């Protein structure tokens, strides 16, 4: 097990677009393992490399008993949206809000051995692919909320105990209040 500390909102790494993976080497396999261990420990339904301070386009997911990872993801989204689904994020401990997302997503990318993979997800799985790929672009779920929800979320963030309290190397294991944090 190599559980890493999860970066919280306010850490600039979460706003920094991640770089594509070019070397499918031992280090990448260790990153996938660290992400998986950290996600399962939290527990969360997904985790992107920037959330543990690594600026590479890699995420892991654990949705509907399906555990996996994707590298250099490229998404194709349905026009049909789920406007009401609740979403959380391990970088915003304890907070979840309705966040509009496409209902279906096809995610193309690579596995850690450099083999091309295509994943198809609906509902929570599709939501997870979108949330994690956003992390790789420095986009956070608050950016996807409608303005009314975003206002509520920002107020809750300002009042959260964790906000502004962290140093970049702060060792903390935030525990999500439910299984849906990403
Ligand atoms: Zn997240």
Coordinates of N, CA, C and O and ligand atoms in Angstrom, one line a residue:
X1 N 0.8 -1.2 0.0 CA 0.0 0.0 0.0 C 0.9 1.2 0.0 O 1.8 1.3 0.7
X2 N 0.5 2.2 -0.8 CA 1.2 3.5 -0.9 C 0.2 4.6 -0.9 O -0.1 5.1 -2.0
X3 N -0.4 4.8 0.2 CA -1.5 5.8 0.3 C -0.8 7.2 0.4 O 0.0 7.5 1.2
X4 N -1.3 8.1 -0.5 CA -0.7 9.5 -0.6 C -1.7 10.4 0.0 O -2.9 10.1 0.1
X5 N -1.2 11.6 0.4 CA -2.2 12.6 0.9 C -2.9 13.2 -0.3 O -2.3 13.5 -1.3
X6 N -4.2 13.5 -0.1 CA -5.0 14.1 -1.2 C -5.0 15.6 -1.1 O -5.2 16.2 0.0
X7 N -4.7 16.2 -2.2 CA -4.6 17.7 -2.2 C -6.0 18.3 -2.2 O -6.9 17.8 -2.8
X8 N -6.2 19.3 -1.4 CA -7.5 20.0 -1.2 C -7.6 21.2 -2.0 O -6.6 21.9 -2.4
X9 N -8.9 21.6 -2.3 CA -9.2 22.8 -3.0 C -8.4 24.0 -2.4 O -8.4 24.2 -1.2
X10 N -7.8 24.8 -3.3 CA -6.9 25.9 -2.8 C -5.5 25.5 -3.2 O -4.7 26.5 -3.4
X11 N -5.1 24.3 -3.3 CA -3.8 23.8 -3.8 C -3.7 24.1 -5.3 O -4.5 23.6 -6.0
X12 N -2.7 24.9 -5.7 CA -2.6 25.3 -7.1 C -2.5 24.1 -8.1 O -2.9 24.2 -9.3
X13 N -2.0 22.9 -7.6 CA -1.9 21.8 -8.5 C -3.2 21.4 -9.1 O -3.3 20.8 -10.2
X14 N -4.3 21.6 -8.4 CA -5.7 21.3 -8.8 C -6.1 22.1 -10.0 O -7.1 21.8 -10.7
X15 N -5.5 23.3 -10.2 CA -5.8 24.2 -11.3 C -4.8 24.2 -12.4 O -4.9 25.0 -13.3
X16 N -3.9 23.2 -12.3 CA -2.8 23.1 -13.3 C -3.1 22.0 -14.3 O -3.3 20.9 -13.9
X17 N -3.3 22.3 -15.6 CA -3.5 21.2 -16.6 C -2.4 20.2 -16.5 O -1.2 20.6 -16.5
X18 N -2.7 18.9 -16.6 CA -1.7 17.8 -16.5 C -1.2 17.5 -17.9 O -1.8 17.7 -18.9
X19 N 0.0 17.0 -17.9 CA 0.7 16.6 -19.1 C 0.4 15.2 -19.6 O 0.2 14.3 -18.7
X20 N 0.3 15.0 -20.9 CA 0.1 13.6 -21.4 C 1.2 12.7 -20.9 O 2.4 13.1 -20.8
X21 N 0.9 11.4 -20.7 CA 1.9 10.4 -20.3 C 2.6 10.0 -21.7 O 1.9 9.7 -22.7
X22 N 3.9 9.9 -21.6 CA 4.6 9.4 -22.8 C 5.4 8.2 -22.5 O 5.7 7.4 -23.4
X23 N 5.8 8.0 -21.2 CA 6.6 6.8 -20.9 C 5.7 5.8 -20.0 O 5.3 6.1 -18.9
X24 N 5.4 4.7 -20.7 CA 4.6 3.7 -20.0 C 5.6 2.7 -19.2 O 5.8 1.6 -19.6
X25 N 6.1 3.2 -18.2 CA 7.2 2.5 -17.5 C 6.8 2.1 -16.1 O 5.6 2.2 -15.7
X26 N 7.8 1.7 -15.3 CA 7.6 1.2 -14.0 C 7.0 2.3 -13.1 O 6.2 2.1 -12.2
X27 N 7.5 3.5 -13.3 CA 7.1 4.7 -12.5 C 5.6 4.9 -12.7 O 4.8 5.3 -11.8
X28 N 5.1 4.8 -13.9 CA 3.7 4.9 -14.2 C 2.9 3.9 -13.5 O 1.8 4.2 -13.0
X29 N 3.4 2.6 -13.5 CA 2.6 1.6 -12.9 C 2.5 1.8 -11.4 O 1.5 1.5 -10.7
X30 N 3.6 2.4 -10.8 CA 3.6 2.8 -9.4 C 2.6 3.9 -9.1 O 1.8 3.9 -8.1
X31 N 2.5 4.8 -10.0 CA 1.5 5.9 -9.9 C 0.1 5.4 -9.9 O -0.8 5.8 -9.1
X32 N -0.2 4.4 -10.8 CA -1.5 3.8 -10.9 C -1.9 3.1 -9.6 O -3.0 3.2 -9.1
X33 N -0.9 2.4 -9.1 CA -1.1 1.7 -7.8 C -1.3 2.7 -6.6 O -2.2 2.5 -5.8
X34 N -0.5 3.7 -6.6 CA -0.7 4.7 -5.5 C -2.1 5.4 -5.6 O -2.8 5.6 -4.6
X35 N -2.5 5.7 -6.8 CA -3.8 6.3 -7.0 C -4.9 5.3 -6.6 O -5.9 5.7 -5.9
X36 N -4.8 4.1 -7.0 CA -5.8 3.1 -6.6 C -5.9 2.9 -5.1 O -6.9 2.9 -4.5
X37 N -4.7 2.7 -4.5 CA -4.7 2.5 -3.0 C -5.3 3.7 -2.3 O -6.0 3.6 -1.3
X38 N -4.9 4.9 -2.8 CA -5.4 6.2 -2.1 C -6.9 6.3 -2.3 O -7.6 6.7 -1.3
X39 N -7.4 6.0 -3.5 CA -8.8 6.1 -3.8 C -9.6 5.2 -2.9 O -10.6 5.5 -2.4
X40 N -9.1 3.9 -2.8 CA -9.9 2.9 -2.1 C -9.8 3.2 -0.6 O -10.8 2.9 0.1
X41 N -8.7 3.8 -0.1 CA -8.6 4.1 1.3 C -9.5 5.3 1.7 O -10.0 5.3 2.8
X42 N -9.8 6.2 0.8 CA -10.5 7.5 1.1 C -11.8 7.3 1.8 O -12.0 7.9 2.9
X43 N -12.8 6.5 1.4 CA -12.9 5.9 0.1 C -13.5 6.8 -0.9 O -14.3 7.7 -0.6
X44 N -13.2 6.6 -2.2 CA -13.7 7.4 -3.3 C -14.1 6.6 -4.5 O -13.7 5.4 -4.6
X45 N -14.8 7.2 -5.4 CA -15.3 6.5 -6.6 C -14.3 6.8 -7.8 O -14.4 6.2 -8.8
X46 N -13.4 7.7 -7.6 CA -12.4 8.1 -8.6 C -11.4 9.0 -8.0 O -11.6 9.7 -7.0
X47 N -10.2 9.0 -8.7 CA -9.1 9.9 -8.2 C -8.2 10.2 -9.4 O -7.9 9.3 -10.2
X48 N -7.9 11.4 -9.6 CA -7.0 11.9 -10.7 C -5.6 12.2 -10.1 O -5.5 12.7 -9.0
X49 N -4.6 12.0 -11.0 CA -3.2 12.2 -10.5 C -2.9 13.5 -9.9 O -2.2 13.6 -8.9
X50 N -3.5 14.6 -10.4 CA -3.2 15.9 -9.8 C -3.7 16.0 -8.3 O -3.1 16.8 -7.5
X51 N -4.7 15.2 -8.0 CA -5.2 15.2 -6.6 C -4.1 14.6 -5.6 O -4.3 14.8 -4.4
X52 N -3.1 13.9 -6.1 CA -2.0 13.5 -5.2 C -0.7 14.2 -5.6 O 0.4 13.8 -5.3
X53 N -0.9 15.3 -6.4 CA 0.2 16.2 -6.6 C 1.0 15.8 -7.8 O 2.2 16.3 -8.0
X54 N 0.5 14.9 -8.7 CA 1.3 14.5 -9.9 C 0.6 15.0 -11.1 O -0.6 14.7 -11.4
X55 N 1.3 15.8 -11.9 CA 0.7 16.5 -13.1 C 0.8 15.6 -14.4 O 1.3 16.0 -15.4
X56 N 0.2 14.4 -14.3 CA 0.1 13.5 -15.5 C -1.3 13.1 -15.7 O -2.1 13.1 -14.8
X57 N -1.7 12.9 -17.0 CA -3.1 12.6 -17.4 C -3.4 11.1 -17.1 O -3.4 10.3 -18.0
X58 N -3.7 10.8 -15.8 CA -4.0 9.5 -15.3 C -5.1 9.6 -14.3 O -5.1 10.5 -13.4
X59 N -6.1 8.7 -14.4 CA -7.1 8.6 -13.3 C -7.4 7.2 -13.0 O -7.2 6.3 -13.9
X60 N -8.0 7.0 -11.8 CA -8.5 5.6 -11.4 C -10.0 5.8 -11.1 O -10.4 6.9 -10.8
X61 N -10.7 4.7 -11.2 CA -12.1 4.7 -10.8 C -12.5 3.4 -10.1 O -11.9 2.4 -10.3
X62 N -13.5 3.5 -9.3 CA -14.1 2.4 -8.7 C -15.6 2.6 -8.5 O -16.1 3.2 -7.6
X63 N -16.3 2.2 -9.6 CA -17.8 2.5 -9.7 C -18.5 1.2 -10.0 O -18.0 0.4 -10.9
X64 N -19.6 0.9 -9.3 CA -20.4 -0.3 -9.6 C -19.5 -1.5 -9.5 O -19.6 -2.4 -10.4
X65 N -18.6 -1.6 -8.5 CA -17.7 -2.8 -8.4 C -16.7 -2.9 -9.5 O -16.1 -4.0 -9.6
X66 N -16.6 -1.9 -10.4 CA -15.6 -2.0 -11.4 C -14.4 -1.1 -11.1 O -14.6 0.1 -10.9
X67 N -13.3 -1.7 -10.9 CA -12.0 -1.0 -10.6 C -11.2 -0.9 -11.8 O -11.0 -1.9 -12.5
X68 N -10.7 0.3 -12.1 CA -9.8 0.5 -13.3 C -9.1 1.8 -13.3 O -9.1 2.6 -12.3
X69 N -8.4 2.0 -14.4 CA -7.6 3.2 -14.6 C -7.6 3.6 -16.0 O -7.9 2.8 -16.9
X70 N -7.3 4.9 -16.4 CA -7.3 5.3 -17.7 C -6.2 6.4 -17.8 O -6.0 7.2 -17.0
X71 N -5.4 6.3 -18.9 CA -4.3 7.2 -19.2 C -4.6 7.9 -20.5 O -5.0 7.4 -21.4
X72 N -4.2 9.2 -20.5 CA -4.5 10.1 -21.6 C -5.9 10.0 -22.2 O -6.1 9.8 -23.4
X73 N -6.9 10.2 -21.3 CA -8.3 10.0 -21.7 C -8.8 11.0 -22.7 O -8.4 12.2 -22.7
X74 N -9.7 10.6 -23.6 CA -10.4 11.4 -24.6 C -11.8 11.0 -24.5 O -12.1 9.8 -24.7
X75 N -12.7 12.0 -24.3 CA -14.1 11.6 -24.0 C -15.0 12.0 -25.2 O -14.8 13.0 -25.8
X76 N -16.0 11.1 -25.4 CA -17.1 11.4 -26.3 C -18.4 11.4 -25.5 O -18.7 10.3 -24.9
X77 N -19.1 12.5 -25.4 CA -20.2 12.6 -24.5 C -21.6 12.6 -25.2 O -21.7 13.2 -26.3
X78 N -22.6 12.1 -24.5 CA -24.0 12.2 -25.1 C -24.5 13.6 -24.9 O -24.0 14.4 -24.0
X79 N -25.4 14.0 -25.8 CA -26.1 15.3 -25.6 C -27.0 15.3 -24.4 O -27.3 16.3 -23.8
X80 N -27.6 14.1 -24.1 CA -28.5 13.9 -23.0 C -27.8 14.2 -21.7 O -26.8 13.6 -21.4
X81 N -28.4 15.0 -20.8 CA -27.7 15.4 -19.6 C -28.5 14.9 -18.4 O -29.7 14.7 -18.4
X82 N -27.8 14.7 -17.3 CA -28.4 14.5 -16.0 C -28.1 15.7 -15.2 O -26.9 16.0 -14.8
X83 N -29.1 16.5 -15.0 CA -28.9 17.8 -14.4 C -28.9 17.8 -12.9 O -28.5 18.7 -12.2
X84 N -29.5 16.7 -12.3 CA -29.8 16.6 -10.9 C -28.8 15.8 -10.0 O -28.8 15.9 -8.8
X85 N -28.0 15.0 -10.7 CA -27.2 14.0 -9.9 C -26.2 14.7 -9.0 O -25.6 15.7 -9.3
X86 N -26.1 14.1 -7.8 CA -25.2 14.7 -6.8 C -23.8 14.2 -7.0 O -23.6 13.1 -7.4
X87 N -22.9 15.1 -6.8 CA -21.5 14.8 -7.0 C -20.7 15.4 -5.9 O -20.9 16.4 -5.4
X88 N -19.7 14.6 -5.5 CA -18.7 15.0 -4.5 C -17.3 14.9 -5.1 O -17.1 14.5 -6.2
X89 N -16.3 15.4 -4.3 CA -14.9 15.4 -4.8 C -14.0 15.2 -3.5 O -14.2 15.9 -2.5
X90 N -13.1 14.3 -3.6 CA -12.2 14.1 -2.5 C -11.3 15.3 -2.1 O -10.8 15.4 -1.0
X91 N -11.3 16.2 -3.1 CA -10.5 17.5 -2.8 C -11.4 18.5 -2.2 O -10.9 19.7 -1.9
X92 N -12.7 18.2 -1.9 CA -13.6 19.1 -1.2 C -14.3 18.2 -0.2 O -15.5 17.9 -0.3
X93 N -13.6 17.8 0.9 CA -14.2 16.8 1.8 C -15.5 17.2 2.4 O -15.7 18.3 2.8
X94 N -16.5 16.2 2.3 CA -17.8 16.4 3.0 C -18.8 17.2 2.2 O -19.9 17.3 2.6
X95 N -18.4 17.7 1.0 CA -19.4 18.5 0.2 C -19.9 17.7 -1.0 O -19.1 17.1 -1.7
X96 N -21.2 17.8 -1.3 CA -21.7 17.3 -2.5 C -22.9 18.1 -3.0 O -23.7 18.6 -2.2
X97 N -23.0 18.3 -4.3 CA -24.0 19.2 -4.9 C -24.5 18.6 -6.2 O -23.7 17.9 -6.9
X98 N -25.7 18.9 -6.6 CA -26.1 18.6 -8.0 C -25.2 19.2 -9.0 O -25.0 20.4 -8.9
X99 N -24.7 18.4 -9.9 CA -23.8 18.9 -10.9 C -24.2 18.3 -12.3 O -24.2 17.1 -12.4
X100 N -24.5 19.2 -13.2 CA -24.9 18.6 -14.6 C -23.8 17.9 -15.3 O -22.7 18.4 -15.3
X101 N -24.1 16.7 -15.8 CA -23.2 15.9 -16.6 C -23.9 15.2 -17.7 O -25.1 14.9 -17.5
X102 N -23.2 14.9 -18.7 CA -23.7 14.0 -19.8 C -24.0 12.6 -19.2 O -23.3 12.2 -18.3
X103 N -25.1 12.0 -19.6 CA -25.5 10.7 -19.1 C -24.6 9.6 -19.5 O -24.4 8.6 -18.8
X104 N -24.1 9.7 -20.7 CA -23.3 8.6 -21.3 C -21.9 9.2 -21.7 O -21.9 10.3 -22.3
X105 N -20.9 8.4 -21.5 CA -19.6 8.8 -22.0 C -18.8 7.6 -22.5 O -18.9 6.5 -22.0
X106 N -18.2 7.8 -23.6 CA -17.2 6.8 -24.2 C -15.8 7.4 -23.9 O -15.5 8.6 -24.3
X107 N -15.0 6.7 -23.2 CA -13.7 7.2 -22.8 C -12.6 6.4 -23.5 O -12.5 5.1 -23.3
X108 N -11.8 7.0 -24.4 CA -10.7 6.3 -25.0 C -9.4 6.7 -24.4 O -9.2 7.9 -24.1
X109 N -8.5 5.8 -24.3 CA -7.2 6.1 -23.8 C -6.3 4.9 -23.8 O -6.4 4.0 -24.7
X110 N -5.5 4.8 -22.8 CA -4.5 3.7 -22.7 C -4.5 3.1 -21.3 O -4.8 3.8 -20.3
X111 N -4.1 1.8 -21.2 CA -3.9 1.2 -19.9 C -2.4 1.4 -19.5 O -1.6 2.0 -20.3
X112 N -2.0 1.0 -18.3 CA -0.6 1.3 -17.9 C 0.4 0.6 -18.7 O 1.6 0.8 -18.6
X113 N 0.0 -0.4 -19.5 CA 1.0 -1.1 -20.4 C 1.1 -0.5 -21.7 O 1.8 -1.0 -22.6
X114 N 0.3 0.6 -21.9 CA 0.4 1.4 -23.2 C -0.6 0.8 -24.3 O -0.5 1.2 -25.4
X115 N -1.5 -0.1 -23.9 CA -2.4 -0.7 -24.8 C -3.7 0.2 -24.9 O -4.1 0.7 -23.8
X116 N -4.2 0.5 -26.1 CA -5.3 1.3 -26.2 C -6.6 0.6 -25.6 O -6.7 -0.6 -25.8
X117 N -7.4 1.4 -24.9 CA -8.6 0.9 -24.3 C -9.8 1.8 -24.6 O -9.6 3.0 -24.7
X118 N -11.0 1.3 -24.7 CA -12.2 2.1 -24.8 C -13.1 1.7 -23.7 O -13.4 0.5 -23.6
X119 N -13.6 2.6 -22.9 CA -14.5 2.4 -21.8 C -15.8 3.1 -22.1 O -15.8 4.2 -22.6
X120 N -16.9 2.4 -21.8 CA -18.2 3.0 -21.9 C -18.9 3.1 -20.6 O -18.9 2.1 -19.8
X121 N -19.4 4.3 -20.3 CA -20.1 4.4 -19.0 C -21.4 5.1 -19.1 O -21.5 6.0 -20.0
X122 N -22.3 4.8 -18.2 CA -23.6 5.6 -18.1 C -23.7 6.0 -16.7 O -23.1 5.4 -15.8
X123 N -24.5 7.0 -16.4 CA -24.9 7.5 -15.1 C -23.6 7.7 -14.3 O -22.7 8.5 -14.7
X124 N -23.4 7.0 -13.1 CA -22.3 7.4 -12.2 C -21.0 7.1 -12.9 O -20.0 7.9 -12.7
X125 N -20.9 6.1 -13.7 CA -19.6 5.8 -14.4 C -19.3 6.9 -15.3 O -18.1 7.4 -15.4
X126 N -20.3 7.4 -16.1 CA -20.1 8.5 -17.0 C -19.7 9.7 -16.3 O -18.8 10.5 -16.7
X127 N -20.4 10.0 -15.2 CA -20.1 11.1 -14.3 C -18.7 11.1 -13.8 O -17.9 12.1 -13.9
X128 N -18.2 9.9 -13.4 CA -16.9 9.7 -12.9 C -15.8 10.1 -14.0 O -14.9 10.8 -13.8
X129 N -16.0 9.5 -15.2 CA -15.1 9.8 -16.3 C -15.0 11.3 -16.6 O -13.9 11.8 -16.8
X130 N -16.1 12.0 -16.6 CA -16.1 13.4 -16.8 C -15.4 14.2 -15.7 O -14.6 15.1 -16.0
X131 N -15.8 13.8 -14.5 CA -15.2 14.5 -13.3 C -13.7 14.4 -13.3 O -12.9 15.3 -13.1
X132 N -13.2 13.1 -13.5 CA -11.7 12.9 -13.5 C -11.0 13.5 -14.7 O -9.9 14.0 -14.5
X133 N -11.6 13.4 -15.8 CA -10.9 14.1 -17.0 C -10.9 15.6 -16.8 O -9.9 16.2 -17.1
X134 N -11.9 16.1 -16.2 CA -11.9 17.6 -15.9 C -10.7 17.9 -15.0 O -10.0 18.9 -15.2
X135 N -10.4 17.0 -14.0 CA -9.3 17.2 -13.1 C -8.0 17.4 -13.9 O -7.1 18.2 -13.5
X136 N -7.9 16.6 -14.9 CA -6.6 16.6 -15.7 C -6.5 17.9 -16.5 O -5.4 18.2 -17.0
X137 N -7.6 18.6 -16.7 CA -7.6 19.9 -17.4 C -7.6 21.1 -16.4 O -7.8 22.2 -16.8
X138 N -7.5 20.8 -15.1 CA -7.5 21.9 -14.1 C -9.0 22.4 -13.8 O -9.1 23.5 -13.2
X139 N -10.0 21.6 -14.2 CA -11.4 22.0 -14.1 C -11.9 21.2 -12.9 O -11.7 20.0 -12.7
X140 N -12.7 21.9 -12.0 CA -13.2 21.3 -10.8 C -14.8 21.3 -10.9 O -15.4 22.1 -11.6
X141 N -15.4 20.4 -10.1 CA -16.8 20.3 -10.2 C -17.6 21.5 -9.9 O -18.7 21.7 -10.5
X142 N -17.1 22.4 -9.1 CA -17.8 23.7 -8.9 C -17.9 24.5 -10.2 O -18.9 25.2 -10.3
X143 N -17.0 24.3 -11.1 CA -17.1 25.0 -12.4 C -18.3 24.5 -13.2 O -18.7 25.2 -14.1
X144 N -18.7 23.3 -13.0 CA -19.8 22.7 -13.8 C -21.2 22.9 -13.2 O -22.2 22.5 -13.8
X145 N -21.3 23.4 -12.0 CA -22.6 23.6 -11.3 C -23.3 24.8 -11.9 O -22.7 25.7 -12.5
X146 N -24.6 24.8 -11.8 CA -25.3 26.0 -12.2 C -25.0 27.1 -11.1 O -24.6 26.8 -10.0
X147 N -25.2 28.4 -11.5 CA -24.7 29.5 -10.7 C -25.3 29.5 -9.2 O -24.5 29.8 -8.3
X148 N -26.5 29.0 -9.1 CA -27.1 29.0 -7.8 C -26.4 28.0 -6.9 O -26.1 28.3 -5.7
X149 N -26.2 26.8 -7.4 CA -25.5 25.7 -6.6 C -24.0 26.1 -6.3 O -23.5 25.9 -5.3
X150 N -23.4 26.8 -7.3 CA -22.0 27.2 -7.1 C -21.9 28.2 -6.0 O -21.0 28.1 -5.2
X151 N -22.9 29.1 -5.9 CA -22.9 30.0 -4.8 C -23.0 29.3 -3.4 O -22.3 29.7 -2.5
X152 N -23.9 28.3 -3.4 CA -24.0 27.6 -2.1 C -22.7 26.8 -1.8 O -22.3 26.8 -0.7
X153 N -22.2 26.2 -2.8 CA -20.9 25.4 -2.7 C -19.8 26.3 -2.2 O -19.1 26.0 -1.2
X154 N -19.7 27.5 -2.8 CA -18.6 28.4 -2.4 C -18.7 28.9 -0.9 O -17.7 29.0 -0.2
X155 N -19.9 29.1 -0.5 CA -20.2 29.5 0.9 C -19.8 28.4 1.8 O -19.1 28.6 2.8
X156 N -20.2 27.1 1.5 CA -19.8 26.0 2.3 C -18.3 25.8 2.3 O -17.7 25.4 3.4
X157 N -17.6 26.0 1.2 CA -16.2 25.8 1.1 C -15.5 26.9 2.1 O -14.6 26.5 2.9
X158 N -16.0 28.1 2.0 CA -15.4 29.1 2.9 C -15.5 28.8 4.3 O -14.7 29.1 5.2
X159 N -16.6 28.1 4.7 CA -16.9 27.8 6.1 C -16.3 26.4 6.5 O -16.4 26.1 7.7
X160 N -15.8 25.7 5.5 CA -15.3 24.4 5.8 C -14.0 24.5 6.7 O -13.1 25.3 6.4
X161 N -13.8 23.6 7.6 CA -12.7 23.6 8.5 C -11.4 23.4 7.7 O -10.3 23.9 8.1
X162 N -11.4 22.6 6.7 CA -10.2 22.2 5.9 C -9.7 23.4 5.1 O -8.6 23.4 4.7
X163 N -10.6 24.3 4.7 CA -10.3 25.3 3.7 C -9.3 26.3 4.2 O -9.5 27.0 5.2
X164 N -8.1 26.4 3.5 CA -7.1 27.4 3.9 C -6.2 26.9 5.0 O -5.3 27.6 5.4
X165 N -6.5 25.7 5.5 CA -5.8 25.2 6.7 C -4.6 24.4 6.3 O -3.8 24.1 7.1
X166 N -4.5 24.0 5.0 CA -3.5 23.1 4.6 C -2.2 23.8 4.1 O -2.2 24.8 3.5
X167 N -1.1 23.1 4.4 CA 0.1 23.4 3.7 C 0.3 22.4 2.6 O -0.3 21.4 2.7
X168 N 1.1 22.7 1.6 CA 1.2 21.8 0.4 C 1.6 20.4 0.8 O 1.2 19.4 0.2
X169 N 2.4 20.2 1.9 CA 2.9 18.9 2.3 C 2.1 18.3 3.5 O 2.5 17.3 4.0
X170 N 1.0 19.0 3.8 CA 0.2 18.6 5.0 C -0.2 17.2 4.8 O -0.8 16.8 3.8
X171 N 0.0 16.4 5.9 CA -0.4 15.0 5.8 C -1.8 14.9 6.4 O -2.1 15.2 7.5
X172 N -2.7 14.5 5.5 CA -4.1 14.5 5.9 C -4.8 13.3 5.1 O -4.6 13.1 4.0
X173 N -5.7 12.6 5.8 CA -6.5 11.6 5.1 C -7.9 12.0 5.2 O -8.7 11.5 6.1
X174 N -8.4 12.8 4.3 CA -9.8 13.2 4.3 C -10.7 12.0 4.1 O -10.4 11.2 3.2
X175 N -11.8 11.8 4.8 CA -12.7 10.7 4.6 C -14.0 11.3 4.1 O -14.6 12.1 4.7
X176 N -14.4 10.9 2.9 CA -15.6 11.3 2.3 C -16.8 10.8 3.2 O -16.7 9.8 3.8
X177 N -17.9 11.6 3.2 CA -19.0 11.2 4.0 C -19.9 10.1 3.3 O -20.8 9.6 3.9
X178 N -19.6 9.9 2.0 CA -20.4 8.9 1.3 C -19.5 8.3 0.2 O -18.4 8.8 0.0
X179 N -20.0 7.3 -0.5 CA -19.1 6.6 -1.4 C -19.0 7.3 -2.8 O -18.4 6.7 -3.7
X180 N -19.5 8.5 -2.9 CA -19.6 9.0 -4.3 C -18.6 10.1 -4.6 O -18.5 10.6 -5.7
X181 N -17.7 10.4 -3.6 CA -16.7 11.4 -3.9 C -15.7 11.0 -4.9 O -15.4 9.8 -5.0
X182 N -15.3 11.9 -5.7 CA -14.5 11.5 -6.9 C -13.1 12.2 -6.8 O -12.9 13.3 -7.2
Ligands
LIG1 ZN1 -12.6 15.3 -7.7

